[in-house]
Each structure stands twice: as C-alpha cells, then as structure tokens.
Coordinates of C-alpha atoms and ligand atoms in Angstrom, one line a residue:
X176 CA -32.7 -167.6 112.3
X177 CA -32.1 -164.0 111.3
X178 CA -31.2 -163.0 107.3
X179 CA -28.3 -160.9 106.9
X180 CA -29.6 -157.8 105.0
X181 CA -27.8 -154.9 102.7
X182 CA -29.5 -152.0 101.5
X183 CA -28.3 -149.4 98.5
X184 CA -30.5 -146.4 99.2
X185 CA -31.1 -143.0 98.0
X186 CA -32.5 -141.7 101.2
X187 CA -35.6 -139.6 100.9
X188 CA -38.5 -140.2 103.1
X189 CA -40.0 -143.7 101.8
X190 CA -36.2 -145.1 101.7
X191 CA -36.0 -144.1 105.6
X192 CA -39.4 -145.5 105.8
X193 CA -37.8 -148.9 104.4
X194 CA -34.5 -148.8 106.9
X195 CA -37.2 -148.3 109.7
X196 CA -39.0 -151.2 108.7
X197 CA -36.2 -153.8 108.8
X198 CA -34.8 -152.0 111.9
X199 CA -37.6 -152.8 113.2
X200 CA -38.1 -156.8 112.1
X201 CA -36.4 -158.6 114.1
X202 CA -36.2 -161.0 111.8
X203 CA -33.4 -158.9 109.6
X204 CA -30.1 -158.4 110.7
X205 CA -29.1 -154.5 108.7
X206 CA -25.3 -156.1 108.0
X207 CA -24.8 -152.8 105.5
X208 CA -26.3 -149.5 103.8
X209 CA -25.3 -148.5 100.4
X210 CA -25.6 -144.3 99.9
X211 CA -26.5 -143.7 96.3
X212 CA -27.2 -140.3 95.0
X213 CA -30.8 -139.6 93.4
X214 CA -33.3 -138.2 95.8
X215 CA -30.4 -136.2 97.1
X216 CA -26.8 -135.8 96.6
X217 CA -24.6 -138.7 97.6
X218 CA -23.4 -137.1 100.7
X219 CA -26.9 -135.9 102.2
X220 CA -27.8 -139.7 101.8
X221 CA -24.5 -140.2 103.6
X222 CA -25.6 -138.0 106.8
X223 CA -29.6 -138.9 106.5
X224 CA -28.7 -143.0 106.6
X225 CA -25.9 -142.2 109.7
X226 CA -28.5 -139.9 111.3
X227 CA -31.7 -142.6 110.6
X228 CA -28.8 -145.1 112.6
X229 CA -28.6 -142.6 115.5
X230 CA -32.6 -142.4 115.9
X231 CA -33.3 -146.1 116.0
X232 CA -30.3 -146.8 118.3
X233 CA -29.5 -149.0 116.1
X234 CA -25.9 -150.7 116.5
X235 CA -22.7 -150.6 114.6
X236 CA -23.9 -150.9 110.9
X237 CA -21.5 -150.2 108.2
X238 CA -22.7 -147.1 106.2
X239 CA -20.8 -146.6 102.6
X240 CA -20.5 -143.5 100.1
X241 CA -21.4 -144.2 96.8
X242 CA -20.7 -142.5 93.4
X243 CA -21.2 -139.0 93.4
X244 CA -22.5 -139.6 89.8
X245 CA -24.1 -141.8 88.2
X246 CA -22.5 -144.2 85.3
X247 CA -22.8 -141.7 82.7
X248 CA -26.0 -139.7 82.9
X249 CA -25.9 -136.7 84.8
X250 CA -27.1 -137.0 88.6
X251 CA -30.3 -135.2 88.7
X252 CA -32.0 -135.1 92.0
X253 CA -35.3 -134.8 94.0
X254 CA -35.4 -131.9 96.6
X255 CA -39.3 -131.3 95.2
X256 CA -40.1 -134.9 96.2
X257 CA -38.0 -135.5 99.1
X258 CA -37.7 -132.1 101.1
X259 CA -33.9 -130.2 100.2
X260 CA -32.7 -132.9 102.5
X261 CA -33.7 -135.4 101.8
X262 CA -36.6 -136.2 105.0
X263 CA -39.7 -133.8 104.1
X264 CA -39.2 -131.5 107.1
X265 CA -37.9 -133.9 109.7
X266 CA -34.5 -133.5 111.1
X267 CA -32.6 -136.3 112.4
X268 CA -30.1 -136.9 115.3
X269 CA -26.6 -135.4 114.8
X270 CA -24.2 -138.4 115.2
X271 CA -20.9 -138.8 115.8
X272 CA -21.1 -142.3 113.6
X273 CA -18.5 -142.3 110.8
X274 CA -18.7 -144.1 107.2
X275 CA -17.1 -146.8 106.4
X276 CA -13.3 -146.5 104.4
X277 CA -14.5 -147.9 101.4
X278 CA -17.2 -147.1 98.8
X279 CA -20.8 -148.2 98.4
X280 CA -19.3 -150.5 95.8
X281 CA -17.1 -152.7 97.5
X282 CA -19.7 -152.8 100.4
X283 CA -21.7 -154.6 97.8
X284 CA -18.9 -157.0 97.7
X285 CA -17.6 -157.1 101.1
X286 CA -21.1 -158.0 102.2
X287 CA -21.8 -160.7 99.5
X288 CA -18.8 -162.5 100.3
X289 CA -19.2 -162.2 104.3
X290 CA -22.8 -164.1 103.6
X291 CA -22.3 -166.1 100.2
X292 CA -25.8 -167.8 99.2
X293 CA -27.4 -166.3 102.5
X294 CA -27.2 -162.0 101.9
X295 CA -30.5 -160.7 101.5
X296 CA -30.2 -157.2 99.3
X297 CA -32.5 -154.5 99.0
X298 CA -32.2 -151.8 95.8
X299 CA -34.2 -149.1 96.3
X300 CA -32.7 -146.2 94.8
X301 CA -31.2 -146.0 91.4
X302 CA -28.9 -149.0 90.7
X303 CA -25.2 -146.9 90.3
X304 CA -23.6 -148.4 93.1
X305 CA -25.0 -151.9 92.2
X306 CA -23.7 -152.0 88.5
X307 CA -20.3 -150.8 89.9
X308 CA -20.3 -153.8 92.3
X309 CA -21.2 -156.5 89.4
X310 CA -18.1 -154.9 87.8
X311 CA -16.3 -155.9 90.7
X312 CA -17.6 -158.9 91.4
X313 CA -19.4 -160.9 88.7
X314 CA -20.0 -163.6 90.7
X315 CA -22.1 -161.1 92.5
X316 CA -25.2 -162.9 91.4
X317 CA -24.5 -166.4 92.8
X318 CA -23.6 -164.9 96.2
X319 CA -26.9 -163.2 97.4
X320 CA -30.2 -165.2 98.6
X321 CA -32.3 -162.8 97.1
X322 CA -32.0 -159.4 95.5
X323 CA -35.3 -157.0 95.5
X324 CA -35.5 -153.9 93.1
X325 CA -38.0 -150.9 93.6
X326 CA -37.5 -149.4 90.1
X327 CA -39.2 -149.0 86.7
X328 CA -43.1 -149.1 85.8
X329 CA -44.4 -152.0 83.7
X330 CA -47.2 -151.4 81.3
X331 CA -47.8 -148.5 83.5
X332 CA -46.7 -144.6 83.2
X333 CA -43.6 -143.1 84.6
X334 CA -43.4 -141.1 87.8
X335 CA -40.3 -139.2 86.5
X336 CA -41.0 -138.9 82.5
X337 CA -44.2 -140.2 80.7
X338 CA -42.3 -143.5 80.6
X339 CA -39.5 -143.6 83.5
X340 CA -39.1 -144.3 86.6
X341 CA -37.1 -142.3 88.8
X342 CA -34.3 -145.1 90.6
X343 CA -33.9 -146.3 86.5
X344 CA -34.3 -142.9 85.3
X345 CA -31.5 -141.6 87.3
X346 CA -29.2 -143.6 86.2
X347 CA -30.9 -145.8 82.6
X348 CA -27.0 -147.2 82.2
X349 CA -26.8 -148.6 85.5
X350 CA -29.9 -150.4 85.2
X351 CA -29.4 -151.7 81.9
X352 CA -26.4 -153.4 83.1
X353 CA -27.6 -154.8 86.1
X354 CA -30.5 -156.8 84.0
X355 CA -28.0 -157.3 81.7
X356 CA -25.5 -159.2 84.6
X357 CA -28.6 -161.4 85.6
X358 CA -29.6 -162.0 81.9
X359 CA -26.2 -163.6 81.2
X360 CA -25.1 -164.8 84.9
X361 CA -24.6 -168.5 84.4
X362 CA -28.6 -169.4 83.3
X363 CA -29.9 -168.5 86.8
X364 CA -33.2 -169.9 86.0
X365 CA -36.5 -168.1 87.8
X366 CA -37.6 -168.1 90.3
X367 CA -34.5 -168.1 92.7
X368 CA -31.4 -166.1 91.7
X369 CA -33.1 -163.3 89.1
X370 CA -34.4 -160.4 91.0
X371 CA -37.7 -159.2 92.1
X372 CA -38.2 -155.9 90.9
X373 CA -40.8 -153.7 92.0
X374 CA -42.2 -151.5 89.6
X375 CA -44.8 -148.4 90.3
X376 CA -47.3 -150.6 88.4
X377 CA -47.2 -152.3 92.2
X378 CA -45.8 -150.0 94.9
X379 CA -48.6 -147.4 93.6
X380 CA -50.7 -149.3 95.5
X381 CA -49.2 -148.5 98.7
X382 CA -50.3 -145.9 100.1
X383 CA -49.9 -144.1 103.3
X384 CA -52.6 -141.8 104.9
X385 CA -52.8 -140.0 107.9
X386 CA -55.3 -142.4 108.6
X387 CA -52.4 -145.2 108.5
X388 CA -50.0 -142.7 109.9
X389 CA -52.1 -141.9 113.2
X390 CA -52.6 -146.0 113.7
X391 CA -48.6 -146.2 113.3
X392 CA -48.6 -143.3 116.6
X393 CA -51.5 -145.4 118.0
X394 CA -49.4 -148.5 117.6
X395 CA -46.6 -146.9 119.1
X396 CA -48.8 -144.8 121.7
X397 CA -47.2 -141.3 121.5
X398 CA -49.4 -138.2 120.9
X399 CA -50.0 -137.5 117.8
X400 CA -52.8 -134.8 116.1
X401 CA -53.9 -136.6 112.8
X402 CA -53.0 -134.9 109.9
X403 CA -55.0 -132.9 107.1
X404 CA -54.4 -131.3 103.4
X405 CA -55.9 -128.3 105.8
X406 CA -53.3 -127.8 107.9
X407 CA -50.5 -124.8 107.2
X408 CA -47.7 -126.4 104.9
X409 CA -44.6 -127.8 107.3
X410 CA -46.7 -127.9 110.1
X411 CA -44.0 -129.5 112.9
X412 CA -45.6 -133.2 114.6
X413 CA -46.2 -133.0 118.1
X414 CA -46.1 -136.4 118.8
X415 CA -44.4 -137.5 121.9
X416 CA -42.1 -140.7 120.7
X417 CA -39.0 -139.0 118.7
X418 CA -39.3 -141.5 115.9
X419 CA -42.6 -141.4 115.2
X420 CA -42.4 -137.5 115.2
X421 CA -39.1 -137.8 112.5
X422 CA -41.7 -140.0 110.2
X423 CA -44.8 -137.2 110.9
X424 CA -42.9 -134.6 110.2
X425 CA -41.4 -136.9 106.9
X426 CA -44.4 -138.0 105.5
X427 CA -46.4 -134.2 105.8
X428 CA -43.8 -133.2 103.1
X429 CA -44.4 -136.4 101.0
X430 CA -48.1 -136.1 101.3
X431 CA -48.0 -132.0 99.9
X432 CA -45.9 -133.1 97.4
X433 CA -48.1 -135.8 96.2
X434 CA -51.3 -133.4 96.8
X435 CA -50.0 -131.2 94.5
X436 CA -49.5 -133.7 91.9
X437 CA -53.0 -134.5 91.9
X438 CA -53.0 -137.8 93.5
X439 CA -54.6 -137.0 97.0
X440 CA -53.2 -136.1 100.2
X441 CA -51.4 -139.3 100.6
X442 CA -48.0 -141.2 99.6
X443 CA -46.3 -143.5 97.8
X444 CA -44.4 -146.5 100.5
X445 CA -42.2 -147.4 97.3
X446 CA -39.2 -148.6 98.6
X447 CA -40.6 -149.8 102.5
X448 CA -42.9 -152.4 100.0
X449 CA -39.5 -153.5 98.4
X450 CA -37.9 -154.1 102.3
X451 CA -40.9 -156.0 103.7
X452 CA -40.9 -157.9 100.3
X453 CA -37.3 -158.7 100.7
X454 CA -38.7 -160.3 104.1
X455 CA -41.0 -162.3 103.1
X456 CA -41.1 -162.6 99.1
X457 CA -44.6 -164.0 99.3
X458 CA -46.4 -160.6 99.9
X459 CA -46.4 -160.2 96.2
X460 CA -47.0 -162.1 93.3
X461 CA -44.8 -162.2 90.7
X462 CA -44.5 -163.0 86.9
X463 CA -40.9 -164.2 85.5
X464 CA -39.9 -162.5 82.2
X465 CA -36.7 -160.6 80.4
X466 CA -36.9 -157.1 81.2
X467 CA -34.3 -154.4 79.5
X468 CA -33.9 -150.7 79.7
X469 CA -34.0 -148.0 76.7
X470 CA -30.9 -146.5 76.4
X471 CA -30.7 -144.2 73.2
X472 CA -34.8 -143.2 72.9
X473 CA -35.5 -138.7 72.9
X474 CA -38.8 -139.8 74.7
X475 CA -38.4 -143.1 76.2
X476 CA -34.7 -143.3 77.6
X477 CA -34.8 -145.2 80.7
X478 CA -38.5 -146.6 79.9
X479 CA -38.5 -149.9 81.2
X480 CA -39.5 -152.4 79.0
X481 CA -41.1 -156.6 80.2
X482 CA -41.0 -159.2 77.3
X483 CA -44.0 -160.9 78.2
X484 CA -44.5 -162.5 74.8
X485 CA -40.9 -163.2 74.9
X486 CA -40.2 -161.7 71.2
X487 CA -36.8 -161.4 71.8
X488 CA -35.8 -164.8 72.5
X489 CA -33.7 -164.3 75.8
X490 CA -33.5 -165.9 79.1
X491 CA -35.8 -164.4 82.1
X492 CA -34.0 -162.3 84.1
X493 CA -36.5 -160.9 86.5
X494 CA -39.5 -162.0 88.4
X495 CA -41.8 -158.6 88.4
X496 CA -44.3 -157.7 90.8
X497 CA -47.7 -157.8 90.0
X498 CA -50.0 -158.3 93.2
X499 CA -50.0 -156.9 96.3
X500 CA -52.3 -156.5 99.3
X501 CA -52.2 -153.1 100.9
X502 CA -53.9 -154.1 104.3
X503 CA -51.8 -157.0 104.7
X504 CA -48.6 -154.9 104.2
X505 CA -49.7 -152.4 106.6
X506 CA -51.1 -154.4 108.9
X507 CA -47.4 -155.6 109.1
X508 CA -45.7 -152.1 108.9
X509 CA -48.3 -150.5 111.5
X510 CA -47.5 -153.6 114.3
X511 CA -43.6 -153.5 113.3
X512 CA -42.5 -149.7 113.4
X513 CA -45.3 -149.3 116.1
X514 CA -43.8 -151.6 118.4
X515 CA -40.2 -150.3 117.6
X516 CA -40.8 -147.0 118.1
X517 CA -42.8 -147.8 121.3
X518 CA -40.2 -150.1 122.2
X519 CA -37.5 -147.1 121.5
X520 CA -38.4 -144.5 123.3
X521 CA -41.3 -145.7 125.8
Ligands
RIB287 O1 -39.6 -144.0 91.5 C1 -40.4 -144.0 93.2 C2 -38.5 -144.4 93.8 O2 -37.8 -143.3 93.4 C3 -38.2 -144.0 95.6 O3 -37.4 -145.1 95.5 C4 -38.0 -142.9 95.9 O4 -37.1 -143.1 96.6 C5 -37.3 -142.7 95.0 O5 -35.6 -143.0 95.2
CA288 CA1 -35.5 -144.5 97.2

C-alpha cells in the first residue's frame, strides 16, 4: 500500500535530494509539492520543483506557489549556500509543466482533505505556507497521519544565527504559529498527532561525502569521477546518468559551501533525512516535549526552545528527534536513489 505524501520545500540542494528520495521510494506517492520562499525566492523554488519532476520523469504531481514573503519577517535567501538558482552548479531540464492555479496554503488543505487521516507531510523549508494553511483549515492537524518538520536546533547551535536554524529563522512567526496550533489542537497527545521535529542536533549527523556520492553513482551503474576538495571549483560532473550528474553538480556546490564554513568537504542532508523519516519514523529516536520559538529576542529571535523539564506546564506539541543511525539512512538512500536513477536512464 502506498503512502500519500505532501512535501513543502524551499528547493535548494538538500530539498532536491529529499524529493528525489521520495520519487525513488516505491511506498510513497507524492500527491503535492508546496513551493516555499527560503533558500531562494519562491518563483525559483517553483521552477526547481517543476524541473525536478521533469528530470525524474514523474507523472502529474501538482506543484503550487507559496507566499512571496514570510508572514512578517522580510525574506532573506541563501544563494551562498545553495547557488544562485538553488541547485548548486546543476542545471535542470526545461519543462512545460505548469503550477496549480491555487496557492501552496490551499494545496496543503486540498491534499489533507483528499486523504483524510492518511496524508504524510514533510515540511523542509520555512513554515510560512503551513502556517497559512492552518489559518485556512484549523482542523489540519486532525487530517494528517504524520507531519515531519525539518527545523530548529535543540540544545545545539544554530546555522543562521548563533542560536537559530535557517527554516525557523526565515519565518519565526510562522513556526511559532505552527507549534502553538499543535499545542492546543484538541489535546492531540503524543505520539500519534504531534509533529516529528528534526533539528540540526540530529540532521547534522547525516553528512554526505564524496565517497558516498561515488557509491550512489556505482549503484546507478553510472560513470563518475570521485570528487575532491582539490578539484577546481565548479568542476562539472561527467556522470553518464543525467540524474546522477545533476545530483553531483548540486552536491559539489554544497560541499564547497560546507568546506568554506570549516565543516569539511561534506554536506549535511537535512531534508532527505526528514523525507526518509516521513516514510519510516523508526529511523530516529524521539522525545516528546513542548517546543516554542523566540520572537522578540534581540540576539535570540528564531531560537527553538524545548521545555524538557516541563517548566511551562504545557502539553507536549512535538516529538524531537534525538538519535539516528547515519549508516542505516545512507544504505537506504543510496540503494533507493541509485536504483531509481538506473531505472530512469539506463
Ligand atoms: O537548516 C537547514 C534547512 O535550511 C534545510 O531545509 C535547508 O534546505 C534549508 O532550507
Ligand atoms: Ca529546505
């Protein structure tokens, strides 16, 4: 039986890898993609999502355009991290595919109503359009089977400010609204209905490396050259498989960014982990707690706080990811995406 999956992304490099993982997973049926402004502007996110559908030869999946701006914080984007068009050095194929006539918030609501109690959702960008969807349909929490959010940093440093993670930092007001709704929605007690929240404390354990990327090319039976930090910047992939070539060109930019951040020639796959957990929550260990978002701190705006000791006396509204086996994740990622790339282009 397939799982209907709805994905909200600010397609950038790791968002793209997450979408490919879902397309490659036979148990997943992607029923909708919401394009959220974040890593790049929302129109570019839309074009990336449509181009990925074309590259992966996916059938008619509705792609919707989200808000141009966060709820109240002016948009900031991250071309330094994901490249000028959000796909690193990769170029996606042109496509005639069109966006839906309705926006991303309505797309959330339509997908949830079409699959009541069955829809598995992944939020891998700022929570702008999820918050707008909750305003449109307050019953959304009861319509979702599962929600996985990639966002926040729990007892861990930020990647955007010293204490804030990107997805939350871009739209902290939206994140606060989302967590507040799940805290108050009809006593939805853990573990069934509260979102699984994967912060940097967990996702930074998932580090793609040139060696793992070579394993992926081999799994796809694609030619490929091993990448190295010694390569000229922007060296293009020579992979024979077009999907592998796009992933390599995207990842090289992301490797270079992480290297320049003194994190090594590697790349954290935040969103692919969220996608894999959406299909199989047993991939991570979680702890239930109450989460809220700092909105007024001069130095701490966008910080996610987990009330592990229940100082606030509020109901738990999240399952925070606290443990993961990276090898297990990568075995699954390489096996699925490699076989998918081979099926598509061999
Ligand atoms: O902080 C990591 C998150 O921010 C990921 O979702 C990445 O794609 C960016 O959106
Ligand atoms: Ca993202």
